[in-house]
Every structure is written in structure tokens, then in C-alpha cells.
Short mmCIF file of C-alpha atoms in Angstrom, two decimals:
data_model
loop_
_atom_site.label_atom_id
_atom_site.label_comp_id
_atom_site.label_asym_id
_atom_site.label_seq_id
_atom_site.Cartn_x
_atom_site.Cartn_y
_atom_site.Cartn_z
CA MET N 11 124.71 109.84 117.81
CA PRO N 12 121.39 110.21 116.11
CA ASP N 13 119.46 106.99 114.91
CA LEU N 14 117.88 108.40 112.15
CA MET N 15 119.55 110.54 109.52
CA VAL N 16 118.95 112.09 106.12
CA THR N 17 121.89 113.45 104.28
CA GLU N 18 122.16 115.21 100.97
CA PHE N 19 125.70 114.69 98.94
CA GLU N 20 126.88 116.00 95.62
CA TYR N 21 129.13 114.48 93.73
CA GLY N 22 129.81 116.68 91.13
CA ASP N 23 126.44 117.30 89.22
CA VAL N 24 125.14 114.02 91.09
CA ALA N 25 122.80 114.71 94.11
CA VAL N 26 122.96 111.57 96.46
CA THR N 27 120.31 111.61 99.45
CA VAL N 28 121.24 108.62 101.96
CA ARG N 29 118.91 108.05 104.55
CA LEU N 30 119.85 105.77 107.48
CA THR N 31 117.83 104.49 110.69
CA LEU N 32 119.12 102.42 113.16
CA GLY N 33 116.06 101.64 115.11
CA THR N 34 114.46 98.83 112.82
CA GLU N 35 115.18 95.70 111.15
CA THR N 36 114.45 96.79 107.71
CA PRO N 37 116.61 95.48 104.82
CA GLU N 38 119.43 97.48 103.47
CA VAL N 39 118.25 98.75 99.93
CA THR N 40 120.08 101.03 97.83
CA ARG N 41 118.18 102.86 95.01
CA VAL N 42 119.08 104.57 92.21
CA MET N 43 116.15 106.56 91.13
CA GLY N 44 116.04 108.39 87.58
CA PRO N 45 113.61 109.82 84.89
CA LYS N 46 113.62 106.21 83.37
CA GLY N 47 112.80 104.12 86.52
CA VAL N 48 114.47 103.00 89.79
CA ILE N 49 117.38 100.32 90.38
CA GLU N 50 117.27 98.60 93.90
CA ILE N 51 120.26 96.71 95.20
CA SER N 52 119.52 94.93 98.14
CA ASN N 53 121.42 92.78 100.88
CA SER N 54 119.36 89.93 99.76
CA ASN N 55 121.92 89.90 96.76
CA THR N 56 119.35 91.17 94.31
CA VAL N 57 119.19 93.77 91.62
CA THR N 58 115.98 95.04 90.51
CA LEU N 59 115.12 97.21 87.74
CA ILE N 60 111.70 98.79 88.24
CA PRO N 61 110.90 100.91 84.80
CA GLN N 62 108.97 104.03 84.94
CA LEU N 63 107.74 106.72 82.64
CA GLY N 64 108.32 109.99 84.87
CA VAL N 65 104.71 110.64 84.82
CA ASP N 66 101.73 109.55 87.06
CA ARG N 67 100.08 106.19 86.08
CA SER N 68 97.32 106.65 88.25
CA PRO N 69 95.30 109.63 90.07
CA ALA N 70 97.25 111.15 93.17
CA TYR N 71 97.16 109.32 96.18
CA GLY N 72 95.86 112.35 97.99
CA ILE N 73 92.58 112.19 96.54
CA ASN N 74 91.70 109.37 99.03
CA GLY N 75 90.98 112.47 101.34
CA PHE N 76 88.40 113.84 98.93
CA PRO N 77 84.67 113.68 99.54
CA ALA N 78 82.87 110.62 97.52
CA ALA N 79 81.74 112.89 94.73
CA MET N 80 84.73 115.02 94.39
CA HIS N 81 86.98 111.72 94.33
CA ALA N 82 84.64 110.23 91.61
CA GLN N 83 84.78 113.23 89.67
CA TYR N 84 88.31 114.03 89.83
CA GLU N 85 89.28 110.25 88.73
CA LYS N 86 86.86 110.22 86.14
CA GLN N 87 88.47 113.66 84.84
CA TRP N 88 91.94 112.28 85.29
CA HIS N 89 91.50 108.79 83.41
CA ALA N 90 89.78 110.88 80.36
CA GLU N 91 93.00 112.93 80.37
CA HIS N 92 95.55 110.49 80.65
CA ASP N 93 94.36 106.98 79.48
CA ALA N 94 95.08 107.25 75.84
CA PHE N 95 98.67 108.54 76.46
CA LEU N 96 99.19 105.43 79.24
CA ALA N 97 97.85 103.02 76.80
CA GLU N 98 100.31 104.09 74.04
CA HIS N 99 103.36 103.80 76.49
CA PRO N 100 103.02 100.49 78.24
CA LEU N 101 105.81 99.81 80.76
CA ASP N 102 108.81 97.13 80.34
CA ASP N 103 108.06 94.36 83.19
CA THR N 104 110.19 94.70 86.41
CA MET N 105 113.52 92.67 85.78
CA MET N 106 115.54 91.01 89.08
CA TRP N 107 118.95 89.29 88.93
CA LYS N 108 119.94 87.33 92.05
CA GLY N 109 123.57 86.52 92.71
CA PRO N 110 125.63 85.31 95.72
CA SER N 111 125.42 87.54 98.76
CA TRP N 112 127.94 90.38 98.87
CA ASP N 113 127.51 90.47 102.65
CA ASP N 114 128.49 86.65 103.32
CA LEU N 115 131.75 87.07 105.72
CA ARG N 116 133.47 83.95 104.70
CA PRO N 117 134.89 85.58 101.44
CA HIS N 118 135.98 88.58 103.33
CA LEU N 119 137.77 86.69 106.10
CA ALA N 120 139.41 84.30 103.13
CA THR N 121 140.65 87.20 101.53
CA PHE N 122 142.15 89.02 104.77
CA PHE N 123 143.82 85.30 105.84
CA ASP N 124 145.31 84.75 102.62
CA ALA N 125 146.59 88.37 102.41
CA VAL N 126 147.84 87.81 106.20
CA ARG N 127 149.74 84.38 105.21
CA SER N 128 150.95 85.83 101.67
CA ARG N 129 151.72 89.14 102.91
CA LYS N 130 149.80 90.65 99.65
CA PRO N 131 147.78 93.60 99.84
CA VAL N 132 144.34 93.26 100.62
CA ALA N 133 141.76 94.60 98.02
CA GLU N 134 140.17 96.90 100.76
CA ASP N 135 143.34 98.60 102.36
CA VAL N 136 143.46 101.53 104.58
CA VAL N 137 142.88 103.85 101.56
CA PHE N 138 139.74 102.08 100.60
CA GLY N 139 138.31 102.38 104.22
CA HIS N 140 139.10 105.94 104.43
CA HIS N 141 137.13 106.51 101.08
CA ALA N 142 134.44 104.29 102.08
CA ALA N 143 134.24 106.11 105.44
CA ALA N 144 134.68 109.87 104.78
CA ALA N 145 131.09 110.84 103.81
CA CYS N 146 129.86 109.34 106.72
CA HIS N 147 132.20 111.35 108.81
CA MET N 148 131.32 114.18 106.82
CA ALA N 149 127.68 113.63 107.54
CA ASN N 150 128.30 113.21 111.26
CA ALA N 151 130.34 116.56 111.59
CA SER N 152 127.59 118.38 109.55
CA TYR N 153 125.22 117.16 112.02
CA PHE N 154 127.15 118.03 114.90
CA GLU N 155 128.54 121.17 113.94
CA LYS N 156 125.16 122.24 112.33
CA LYS N 157 126.57 123.29 109.01
CA VAL N 158 127.41 122.23 105.28
CA ILE N 159 130.73 120.29 105.46
CA LEU N 160 132.66 120.73 102.18
CA LYS N 161 135.58 118.30 101.01
CA LYS N 162 138.85 119.97 101.12
CA ALA N 163 140.78 120.19 97.87
#
């Protein structure tokens, strides 16, 4: 299996990019990126809203490779053209909400054991598992078959 994968999914008109790496111990983060900002959902049980204007708020990173005189000239021109607009459109502060960990094993086990004892259905049954895994299986099939995989109706 590959230890690094980037997959593009289409859910109707919504494009979703999933990047996966198994070779590092980086935190799990889900990012929803839109024209007004970014929402980050992390496995440290936080949801963060990072407002954005959808326009650059500073000169491009690439100018760091410019010669010093060109860098200074570009930066001066950029600020002359953009600072007034940016002053009129301040960003809201980043907001963060923290809650109980969704990754805690105890609630999952308690729910499962209660279902076994009571014979009541579990919340995450076989259909839920299928829906959770289907996109991953399609991404793997696409990788190994070297073609786009479409959901069958």
C-alpha cells in the first residue's frame, strides 16, 4: 500500500481533496477551505475558524528569491496598491472551540458493550461502516487500476 496518497473526490458539485501520509506522526486535521476562510477540525478535539478575505494580505512568498533591490521595489509597489483596501477590510479574529475528544475509545466501547448486552442496534452498524470505507476503497482501486473509479448507481 502507498504511504502517501492524494485523492480528489467529487460529491455532486463539491470537490474534496484528501491527503494521507502514514509515514509521519502528524496530527489528524480536516480542513474545509472556502472563499471566506478555513475551518480546521483536529483530533485534539478542537474546531478552529480562520477568517480570510480571499485575497493576498501580503506580497507573494516567491519574492524572497528576488534580488534585494527588486524585492524592495516589488514590496513597495505591492503595499501602495493593496494597503488601503486591506485597511478597509480587517479580518475577524481566529476563533477556536474545544470539546470532548471524539477519538476517546471509552465511549465507543461503552456503546458497543451496551448494544451487545441489550441487543439494541449500534450507532455505527455495517451500513455506516460501508459508507465510511467506500470512498477509501474507491481511492485504492483508482490507485492500483490507474483509472478514475465512479460510484455505480
